[in-house]
Coordinates of C-alpha atoms and ligand atoms in Angstrom, one line a residue:
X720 CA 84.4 45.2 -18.7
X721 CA 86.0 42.0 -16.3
X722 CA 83.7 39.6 -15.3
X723 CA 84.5 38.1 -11.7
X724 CA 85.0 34.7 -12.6
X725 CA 87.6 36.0 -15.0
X726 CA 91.2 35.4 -14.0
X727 CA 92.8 38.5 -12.6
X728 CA 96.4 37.0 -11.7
X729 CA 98.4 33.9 -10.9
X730 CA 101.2 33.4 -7.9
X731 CA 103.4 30.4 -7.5
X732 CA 106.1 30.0 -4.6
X733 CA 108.1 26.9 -3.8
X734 CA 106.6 25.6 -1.1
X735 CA 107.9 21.4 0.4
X736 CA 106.5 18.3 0.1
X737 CA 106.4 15.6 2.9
X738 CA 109.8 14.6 2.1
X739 CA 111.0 17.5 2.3
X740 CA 111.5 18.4 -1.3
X741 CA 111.0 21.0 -3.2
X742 CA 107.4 21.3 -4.9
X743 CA 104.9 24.1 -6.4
X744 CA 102.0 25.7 -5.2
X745 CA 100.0 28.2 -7.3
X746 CA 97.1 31.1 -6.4
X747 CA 94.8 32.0 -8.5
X748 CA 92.7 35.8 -8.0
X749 CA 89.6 36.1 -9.9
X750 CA 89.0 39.8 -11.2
X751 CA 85.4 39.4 -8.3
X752 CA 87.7 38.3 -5.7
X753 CA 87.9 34.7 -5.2
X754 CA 91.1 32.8 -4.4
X755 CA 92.1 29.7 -5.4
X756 CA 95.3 27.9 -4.0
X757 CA 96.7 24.4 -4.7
X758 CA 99.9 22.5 -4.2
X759 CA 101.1 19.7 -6.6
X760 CA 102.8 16.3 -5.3
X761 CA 105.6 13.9 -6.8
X762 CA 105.7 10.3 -7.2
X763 CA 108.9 8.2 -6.6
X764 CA 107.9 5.1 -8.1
X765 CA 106.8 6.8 -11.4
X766 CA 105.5 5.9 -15.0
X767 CA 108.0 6.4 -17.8
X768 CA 105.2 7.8 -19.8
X769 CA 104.1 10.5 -16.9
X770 CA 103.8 13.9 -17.9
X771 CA 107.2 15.7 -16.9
X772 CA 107.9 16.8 -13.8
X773 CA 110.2 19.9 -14.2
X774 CA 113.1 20.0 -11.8
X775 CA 116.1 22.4 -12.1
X776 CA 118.8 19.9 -11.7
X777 CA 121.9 21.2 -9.9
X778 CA 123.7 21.1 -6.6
X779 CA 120.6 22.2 -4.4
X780 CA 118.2 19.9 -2.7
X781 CA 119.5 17.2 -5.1
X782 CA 118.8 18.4 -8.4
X783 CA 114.7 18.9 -7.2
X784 CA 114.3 22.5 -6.9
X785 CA 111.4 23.6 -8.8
X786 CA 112.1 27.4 -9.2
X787 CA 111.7 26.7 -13.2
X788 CA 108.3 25.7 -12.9
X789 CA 107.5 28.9 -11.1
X790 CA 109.3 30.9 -13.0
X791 CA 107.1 29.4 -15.8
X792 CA 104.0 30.0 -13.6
X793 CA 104.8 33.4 -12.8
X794 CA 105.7 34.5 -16.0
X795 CA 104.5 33.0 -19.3
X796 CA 101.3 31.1 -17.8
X797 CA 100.2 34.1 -15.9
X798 CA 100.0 36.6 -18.9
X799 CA 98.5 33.5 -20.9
X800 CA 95.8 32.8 -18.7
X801 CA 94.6 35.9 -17.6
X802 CA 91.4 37.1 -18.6
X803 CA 90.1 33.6 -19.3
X804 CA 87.0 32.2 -16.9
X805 CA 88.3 30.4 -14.5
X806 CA 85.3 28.0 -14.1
X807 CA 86.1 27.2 -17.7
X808 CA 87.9 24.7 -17.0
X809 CA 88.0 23.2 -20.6
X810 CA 89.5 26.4 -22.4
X811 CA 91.9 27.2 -19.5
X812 CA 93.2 23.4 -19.8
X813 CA 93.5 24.0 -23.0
X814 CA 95.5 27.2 -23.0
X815 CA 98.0 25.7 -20.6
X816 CA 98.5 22.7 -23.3
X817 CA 98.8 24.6 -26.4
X818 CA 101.1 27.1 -24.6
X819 CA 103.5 24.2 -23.5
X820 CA 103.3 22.8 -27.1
X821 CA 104.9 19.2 -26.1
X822 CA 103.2 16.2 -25.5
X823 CA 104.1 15.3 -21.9
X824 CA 104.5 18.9 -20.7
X825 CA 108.1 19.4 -21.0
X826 CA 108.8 22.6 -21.7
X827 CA 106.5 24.7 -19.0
X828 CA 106.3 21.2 -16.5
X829 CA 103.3 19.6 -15.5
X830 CA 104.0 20.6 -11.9
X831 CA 103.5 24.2 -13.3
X832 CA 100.6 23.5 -15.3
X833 CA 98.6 21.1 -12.6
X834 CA 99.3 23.8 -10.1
X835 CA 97.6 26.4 -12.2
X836 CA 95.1 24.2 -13.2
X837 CA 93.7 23.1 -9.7
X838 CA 94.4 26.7 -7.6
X839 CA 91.8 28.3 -10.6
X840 CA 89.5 25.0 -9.9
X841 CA 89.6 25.9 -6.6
X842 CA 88.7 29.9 -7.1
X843 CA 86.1 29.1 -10.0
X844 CA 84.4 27.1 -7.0
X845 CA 84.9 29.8 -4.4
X846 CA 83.7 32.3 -7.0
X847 CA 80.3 30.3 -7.0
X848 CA 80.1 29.9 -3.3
X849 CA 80.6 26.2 -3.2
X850 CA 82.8 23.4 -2.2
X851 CA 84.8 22.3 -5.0
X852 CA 83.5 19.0 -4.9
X853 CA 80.0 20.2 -5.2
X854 CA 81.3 22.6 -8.1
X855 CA 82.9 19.9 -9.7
X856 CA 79.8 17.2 -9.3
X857 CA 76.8 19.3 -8.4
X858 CA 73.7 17.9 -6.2
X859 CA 74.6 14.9 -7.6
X860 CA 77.8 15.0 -5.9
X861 CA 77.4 12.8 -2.8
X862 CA 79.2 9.3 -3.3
X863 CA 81.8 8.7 -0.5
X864 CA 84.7 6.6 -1.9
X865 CA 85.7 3.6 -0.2
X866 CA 89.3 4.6 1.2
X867 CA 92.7 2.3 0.2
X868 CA 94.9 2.7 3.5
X869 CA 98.3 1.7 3.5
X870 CA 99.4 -0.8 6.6
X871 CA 102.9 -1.4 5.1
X872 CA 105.1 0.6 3.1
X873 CA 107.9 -1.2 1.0
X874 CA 109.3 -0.7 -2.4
X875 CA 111.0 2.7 -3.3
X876 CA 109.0 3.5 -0.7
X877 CA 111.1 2.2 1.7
X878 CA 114.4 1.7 0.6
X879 CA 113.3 -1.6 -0.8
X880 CA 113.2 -3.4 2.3
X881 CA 110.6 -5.4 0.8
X882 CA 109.8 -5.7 -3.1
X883 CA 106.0 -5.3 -2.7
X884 CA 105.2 -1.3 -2.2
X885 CA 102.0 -0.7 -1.0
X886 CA 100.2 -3.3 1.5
X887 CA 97.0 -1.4 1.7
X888 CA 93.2 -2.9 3.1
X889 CA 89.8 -1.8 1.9
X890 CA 86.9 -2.4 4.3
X891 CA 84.3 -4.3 2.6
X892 CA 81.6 -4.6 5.3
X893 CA 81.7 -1.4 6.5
X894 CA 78.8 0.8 6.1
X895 CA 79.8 4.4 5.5
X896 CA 83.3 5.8 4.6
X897 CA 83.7 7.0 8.3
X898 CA 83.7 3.3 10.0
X899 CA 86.2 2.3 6.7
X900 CA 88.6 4.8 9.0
X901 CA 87.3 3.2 12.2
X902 CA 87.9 0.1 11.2
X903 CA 91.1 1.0 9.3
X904 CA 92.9 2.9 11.9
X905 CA 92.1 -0.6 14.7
X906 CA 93.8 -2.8 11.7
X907 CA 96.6 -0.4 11.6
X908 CA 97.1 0.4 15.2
X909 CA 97.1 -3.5 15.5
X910 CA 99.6 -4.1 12.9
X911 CA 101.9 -1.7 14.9
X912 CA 101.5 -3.5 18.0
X913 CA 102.2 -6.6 15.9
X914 CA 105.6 -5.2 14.5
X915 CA 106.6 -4.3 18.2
X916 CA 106.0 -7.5 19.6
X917 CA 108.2 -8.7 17.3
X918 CA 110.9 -6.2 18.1
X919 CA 110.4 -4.9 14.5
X920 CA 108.9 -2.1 14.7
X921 CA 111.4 0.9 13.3
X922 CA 109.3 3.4 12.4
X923 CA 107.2 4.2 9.2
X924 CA 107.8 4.6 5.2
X925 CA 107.3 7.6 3.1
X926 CA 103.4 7.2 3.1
X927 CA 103.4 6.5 6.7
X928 CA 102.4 2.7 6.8
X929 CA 104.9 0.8 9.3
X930 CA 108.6 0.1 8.3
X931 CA 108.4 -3.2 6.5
X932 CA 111.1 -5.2 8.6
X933 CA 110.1 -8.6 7.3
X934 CA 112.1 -11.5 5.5
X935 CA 109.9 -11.9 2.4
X936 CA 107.0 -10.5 0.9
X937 CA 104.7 -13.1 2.1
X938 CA 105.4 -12.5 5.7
X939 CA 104.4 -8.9 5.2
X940 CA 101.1 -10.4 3.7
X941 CA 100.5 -13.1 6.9
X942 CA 101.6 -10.2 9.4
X943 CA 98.8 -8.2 7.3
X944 CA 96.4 -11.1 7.8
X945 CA 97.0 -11.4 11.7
X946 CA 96.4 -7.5 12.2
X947 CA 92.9 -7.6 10.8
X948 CA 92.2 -10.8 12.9
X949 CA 93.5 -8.9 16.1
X950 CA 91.6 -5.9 15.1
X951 CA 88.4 -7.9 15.6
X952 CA 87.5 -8.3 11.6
X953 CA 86.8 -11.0 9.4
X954 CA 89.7 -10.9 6.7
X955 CA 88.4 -10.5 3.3
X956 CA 84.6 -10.0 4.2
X957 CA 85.2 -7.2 6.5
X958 CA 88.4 -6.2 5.8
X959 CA 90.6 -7.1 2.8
X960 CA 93.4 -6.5 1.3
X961 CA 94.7 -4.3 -1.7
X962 CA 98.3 -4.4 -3.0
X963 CA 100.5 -2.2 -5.3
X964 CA 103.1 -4.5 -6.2
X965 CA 104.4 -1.6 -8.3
X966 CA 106.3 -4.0 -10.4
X967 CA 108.0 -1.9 -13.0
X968 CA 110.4 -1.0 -9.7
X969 CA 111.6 -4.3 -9.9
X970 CA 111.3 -5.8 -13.2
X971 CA 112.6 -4.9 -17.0
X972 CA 111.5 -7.0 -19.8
X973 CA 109.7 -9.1 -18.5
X974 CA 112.6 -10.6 -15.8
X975 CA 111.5 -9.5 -12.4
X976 CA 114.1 -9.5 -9.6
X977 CA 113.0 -10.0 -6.3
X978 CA 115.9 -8.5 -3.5
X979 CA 114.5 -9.5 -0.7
X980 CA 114.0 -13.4 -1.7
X981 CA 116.6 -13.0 -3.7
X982 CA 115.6 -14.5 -6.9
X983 CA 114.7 -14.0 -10.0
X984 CA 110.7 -14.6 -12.3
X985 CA 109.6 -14.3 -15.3
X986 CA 106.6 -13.1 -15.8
X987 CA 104.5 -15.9 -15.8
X988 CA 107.0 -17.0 -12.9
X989 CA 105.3 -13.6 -11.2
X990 CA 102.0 -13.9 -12.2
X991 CA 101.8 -17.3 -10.7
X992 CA 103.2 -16.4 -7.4
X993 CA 100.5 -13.6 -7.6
X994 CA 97.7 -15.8 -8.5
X995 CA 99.1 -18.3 -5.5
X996 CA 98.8 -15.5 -3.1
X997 CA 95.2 -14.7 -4.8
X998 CA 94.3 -18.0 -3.1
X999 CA 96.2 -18.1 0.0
X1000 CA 95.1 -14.5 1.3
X1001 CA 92.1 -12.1 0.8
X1002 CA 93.5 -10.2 -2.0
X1003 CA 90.4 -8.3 -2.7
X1004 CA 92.5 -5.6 -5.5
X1005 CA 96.3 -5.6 -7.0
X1006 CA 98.2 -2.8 -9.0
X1007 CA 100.3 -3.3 -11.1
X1008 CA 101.0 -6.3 -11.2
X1009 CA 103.4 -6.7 -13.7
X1010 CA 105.9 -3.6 -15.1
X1011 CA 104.7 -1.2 -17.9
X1012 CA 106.8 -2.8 -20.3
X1013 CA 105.0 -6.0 -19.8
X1014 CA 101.5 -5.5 -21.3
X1015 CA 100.8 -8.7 -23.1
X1016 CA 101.2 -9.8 -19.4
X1017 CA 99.5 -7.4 -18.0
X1018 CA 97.1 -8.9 -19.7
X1019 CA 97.5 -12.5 -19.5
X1020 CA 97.1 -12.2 -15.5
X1021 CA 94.0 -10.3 -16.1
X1022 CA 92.0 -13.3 -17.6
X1023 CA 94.1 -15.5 -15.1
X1024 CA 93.1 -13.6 -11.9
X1025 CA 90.1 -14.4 -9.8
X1026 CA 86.6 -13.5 -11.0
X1027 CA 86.4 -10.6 -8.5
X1028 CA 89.6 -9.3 -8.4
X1029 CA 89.9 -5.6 -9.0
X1030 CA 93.4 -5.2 -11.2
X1031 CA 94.8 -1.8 -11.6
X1032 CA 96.6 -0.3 -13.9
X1033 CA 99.1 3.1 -12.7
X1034 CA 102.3 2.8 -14.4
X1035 CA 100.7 1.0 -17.1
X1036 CA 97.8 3.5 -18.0
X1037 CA 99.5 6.9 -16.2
X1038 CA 95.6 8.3 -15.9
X1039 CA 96.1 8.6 -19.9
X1040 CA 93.2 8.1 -21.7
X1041 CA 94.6 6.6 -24.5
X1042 CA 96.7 4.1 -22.8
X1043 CA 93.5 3.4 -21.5
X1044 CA 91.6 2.5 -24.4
X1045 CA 94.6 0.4 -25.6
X1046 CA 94.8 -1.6 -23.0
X1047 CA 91.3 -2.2 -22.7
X1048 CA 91.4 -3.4 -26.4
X1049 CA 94.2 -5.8 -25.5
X1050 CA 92.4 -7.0 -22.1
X1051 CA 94.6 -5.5 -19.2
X1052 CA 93.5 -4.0 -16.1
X1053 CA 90.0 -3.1 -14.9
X1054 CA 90.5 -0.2 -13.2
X1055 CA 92.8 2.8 -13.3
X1056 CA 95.0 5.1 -11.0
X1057 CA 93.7 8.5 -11.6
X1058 CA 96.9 11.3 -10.2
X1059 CA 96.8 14.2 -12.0
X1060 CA 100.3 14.8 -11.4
X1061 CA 100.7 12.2 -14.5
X1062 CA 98.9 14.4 -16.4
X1063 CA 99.2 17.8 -15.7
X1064 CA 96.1 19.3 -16.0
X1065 CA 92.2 18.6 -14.6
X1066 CA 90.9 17.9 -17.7
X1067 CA 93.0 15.6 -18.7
X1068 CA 92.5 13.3 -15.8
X1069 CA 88.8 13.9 -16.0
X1070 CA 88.7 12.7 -20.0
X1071 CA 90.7 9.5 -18.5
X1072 CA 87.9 9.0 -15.9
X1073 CA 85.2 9.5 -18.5
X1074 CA 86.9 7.3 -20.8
X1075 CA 87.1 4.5 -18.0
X1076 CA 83.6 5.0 -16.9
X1077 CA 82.7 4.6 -20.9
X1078 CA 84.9 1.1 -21.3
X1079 CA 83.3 -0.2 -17.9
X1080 CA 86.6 0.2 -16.0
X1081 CA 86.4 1.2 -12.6
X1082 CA 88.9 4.5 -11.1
X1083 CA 90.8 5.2 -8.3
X1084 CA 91.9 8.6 -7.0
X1085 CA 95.4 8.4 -5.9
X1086 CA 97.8 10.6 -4.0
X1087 CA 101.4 10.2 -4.3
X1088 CA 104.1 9.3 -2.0
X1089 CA 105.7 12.9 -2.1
X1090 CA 102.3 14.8 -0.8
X1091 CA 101.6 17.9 1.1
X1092 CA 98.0 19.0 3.1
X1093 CA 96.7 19.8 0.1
X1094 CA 93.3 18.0 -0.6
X1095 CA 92.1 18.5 -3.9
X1096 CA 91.9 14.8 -4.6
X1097 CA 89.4 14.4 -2.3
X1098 CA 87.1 16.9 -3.8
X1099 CA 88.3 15.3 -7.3
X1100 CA 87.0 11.8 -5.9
X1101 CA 83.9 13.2 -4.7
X1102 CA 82.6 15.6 -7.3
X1103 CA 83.3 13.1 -10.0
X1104 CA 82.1 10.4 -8.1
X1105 CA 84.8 8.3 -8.8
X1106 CA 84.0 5.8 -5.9
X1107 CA 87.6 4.8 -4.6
X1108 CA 90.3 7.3 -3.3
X1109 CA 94.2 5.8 -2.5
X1110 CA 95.8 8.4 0.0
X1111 CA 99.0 6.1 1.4
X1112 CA 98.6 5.2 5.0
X1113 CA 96.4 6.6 8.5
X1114 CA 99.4 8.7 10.0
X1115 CA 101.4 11.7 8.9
X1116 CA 99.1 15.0 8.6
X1117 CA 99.6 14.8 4.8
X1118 CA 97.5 12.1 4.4
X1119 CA 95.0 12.3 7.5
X1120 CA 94.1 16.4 5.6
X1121 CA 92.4 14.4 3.3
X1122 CA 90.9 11.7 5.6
X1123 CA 89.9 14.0 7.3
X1124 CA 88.8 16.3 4.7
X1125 CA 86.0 13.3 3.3
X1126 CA 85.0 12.8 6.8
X1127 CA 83.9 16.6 7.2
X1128 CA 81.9 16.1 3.8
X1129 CA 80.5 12.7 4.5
X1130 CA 79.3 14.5 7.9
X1131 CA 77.9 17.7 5.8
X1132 CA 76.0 15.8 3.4
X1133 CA 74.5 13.5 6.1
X1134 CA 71.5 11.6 5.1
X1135 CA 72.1 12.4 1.2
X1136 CA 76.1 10.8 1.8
X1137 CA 76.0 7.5 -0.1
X1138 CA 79.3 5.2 0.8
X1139 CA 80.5 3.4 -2.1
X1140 CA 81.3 0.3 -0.5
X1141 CA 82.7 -2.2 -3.5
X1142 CA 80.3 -1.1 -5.6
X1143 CA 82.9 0.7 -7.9
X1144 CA 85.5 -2.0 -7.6
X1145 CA 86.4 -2.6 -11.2
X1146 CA 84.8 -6.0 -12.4
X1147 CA 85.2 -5.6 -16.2
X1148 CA 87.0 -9.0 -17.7
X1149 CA 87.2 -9.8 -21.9
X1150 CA 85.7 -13.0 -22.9
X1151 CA 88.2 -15.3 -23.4
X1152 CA 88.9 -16.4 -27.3
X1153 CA 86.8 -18.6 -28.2
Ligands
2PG262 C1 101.7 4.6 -6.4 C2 102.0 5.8 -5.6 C3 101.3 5.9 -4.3 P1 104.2 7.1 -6.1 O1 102.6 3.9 -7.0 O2 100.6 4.3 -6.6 O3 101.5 4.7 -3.5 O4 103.4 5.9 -5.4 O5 103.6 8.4 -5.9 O6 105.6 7.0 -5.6 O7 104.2 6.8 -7.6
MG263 MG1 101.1 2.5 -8.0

């Protein structure tokens, strides 16, 4: 006899992505009824120790079809997953691992495996009549992360017209994650204004934040700076800032080339300019600060940086636990990217929170710059009360869905919504040797 949380079948279809590229999105029927339907995103500046993204390769839309991974999806992981409970999350996870049999996901692709992973997440939750958030988290499940909005793209991001990639802000002062946005979209509707006055505004980058048209990186920072001051806020204890310098784009063993200046650093040549900006700006959180291949000075700028500066590792830790817990033995980072994308399945990202929560680091939930109006991040951030969410910038209807998505749960939990304010701002530091 079928249960109905059992999995009856499993559909994927190419669907695209905000740039326009091929990506997967998977349903999942349960044998009572439920549906469960998620779409998976894709990085550009990406981890080289990511799970793998499968693409087809070929003349069509530039080697990125995806018809592989649903293939996969429709074939092999359907008849493998059918039956099982869908709101056993674990075991399914684990079925969709053993079946790809690589370590990074390889063979099936993680796009196919995240895609399965989250659309049965979603049904197991329908099948219990909740939101997933509240499926994932329970009562408990009401911590509304404080939001990283994007002012200014750059990077791969766009075109490398600056070397930095993300120029985000975090709203310190405010009180609830719904004035963050208030407060965010003034800074960013001022920083527009800015780039026009200056007969530089051209449009936005792939996560939506304004078309970085400036002559070095610093520039971008100062112009950052003067729209929070002409938004009305105090920079740094209202509004601060939080960058992605996304550095293993632009450095390899440990040189680092920056275009735009056109010169060249070290690392301790980067880490000082970083720490010099530390001072000169309110820097309240950097990412990757230096490239993957860098760790010992990853590290290094760790125990340099400021008391309370949150450091992040993405391409360093790629939301894998055990990168974690290495670089937490050698010092680097206190906080880390969560996108499951890296991983390819739920569970995986959620033993990488756990083991973060467990070493004292703090967690961010993080879109990626290829995203769609899928919002399952936003339930992820919720329901494991994660504290922080990273969605790119406050335009473009693939990152408002899930602004706007937190805001209709902020607004449904109403007196039990807790904002997390930078009280999960990752804080851990090593004793220095003594
Ligand atoms: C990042 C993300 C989002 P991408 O580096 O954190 O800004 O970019 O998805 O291209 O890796
Ligand atoms: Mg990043």
């Amino acid at each position: 006899m079928s249960k109905p949380n059992q999995i009856r079948s499993v559909l994927a279809r190419r669907v695209w992505d905000s740039r326009g590229r091929p990506t997967v999105e998977a349903e999942v029927l349960l044998e009572g009824g439920a549906l469960g339907r998620a779409i998976v995103p894709a990085g550009a500046s990406k981890g080289t120790r990511e799970a793998l993204e499968l693409r087809d390769g070929g003349p069509a839309f530039g080697g990125l079809d995806v018809s592989r991974a649903v293939a996969h999806v429709n074939g092999e992981i359907a008849a493998a997953v059918a039956g099982l409970a869908a709101d056993d999350q674990a075991t399914l996870d684990g079925c969709l691992i053993a079946l790809d049999g690589t370590t990074n996901k390889q063979r099936l692709g993680a796009n196919a495996t995240l895609a399965v992973s989250m659309a049965a997440a979603h049904a197991a939750a329908a099948a219990h009549g909740l939101p997933l958030y509240q499926y994932l988290g329970g009562p408990e499940a009401t911590l509304l992360p404080m939001p990283q909005i994007q002012i200014f793209g750059g990077g791969a991001h766009a075109g490398r017209r600056v070397d930095i990639q993300d120029f985000m802000v975090v709203c310190p002062g405010a009180g609830s994650f719904a004035q963050a946005l208030e407060w965010t979209a003034e800074v960013y509707r001022h920083a527009g204004a800015l780039m026009q006055s200056r007969g530089a505004r051209y449009g936005v980058a792939d996560e939506g934040g304004w078309w970085p048209a400036f002559d070095t990186n610093e520039e971008a920072l100062d112009a950052l700076v003067n729209a929070i001051e002409a938004a009305g806020f105090v920079p740094g204890a209202q509004v601060g800032i939080a960058l992605d310098i996304a550095a293993s784009d632009f450095g390899r063993g440990g040189l680092y080339t920056l275009g735009l200046e056109r010169r060249e650093l070290d690392s301790d040549g980067l880490i000082e300019l970083l720490l010099r900006w530390c001072e000169r700006f309110p820097i309240l959180s950097i990412e990757d600060p230096l490239a993957e291949d860098d760790p010992v000075a990853f590290a290094r700028f760790t125990r340099a940086a400021p008391a309370q500066l949150q450091i992040v590792g993405d391409d360093l830790l790629v939301s894998d636990a055990a990168l974690l817990r290495q670089a937490a033995a050698a010092g680097a980072a206190n906080t880390v990217l969560l996108k499951p994308n890296q991983r390819g399945t739920l569970t995986e990202t959620l033993r990488c929170w756990q083991t973060a929560r467990e070493l004292g680091y703090g967690a961010i939930v993080s879109a990626r710059s290829g995203e769609t109006e899928d919002t399952t991040i936003v339930d992820l951030a919720i329901g494991w009360g994660v504290g922080q969410l990273k969605v790119g910038s406050f335009a473009r209807s693939e990152r408002m869905a899930k602004w706007n998505e937190a805001l209709r749960i902020e607004e449904r939990l109403g007196a039990s919504a807790r904002f997390a304010g930078m009280s999960c701002f990752g804080r851990r530091r090593i004793d220095p040797p003594a």
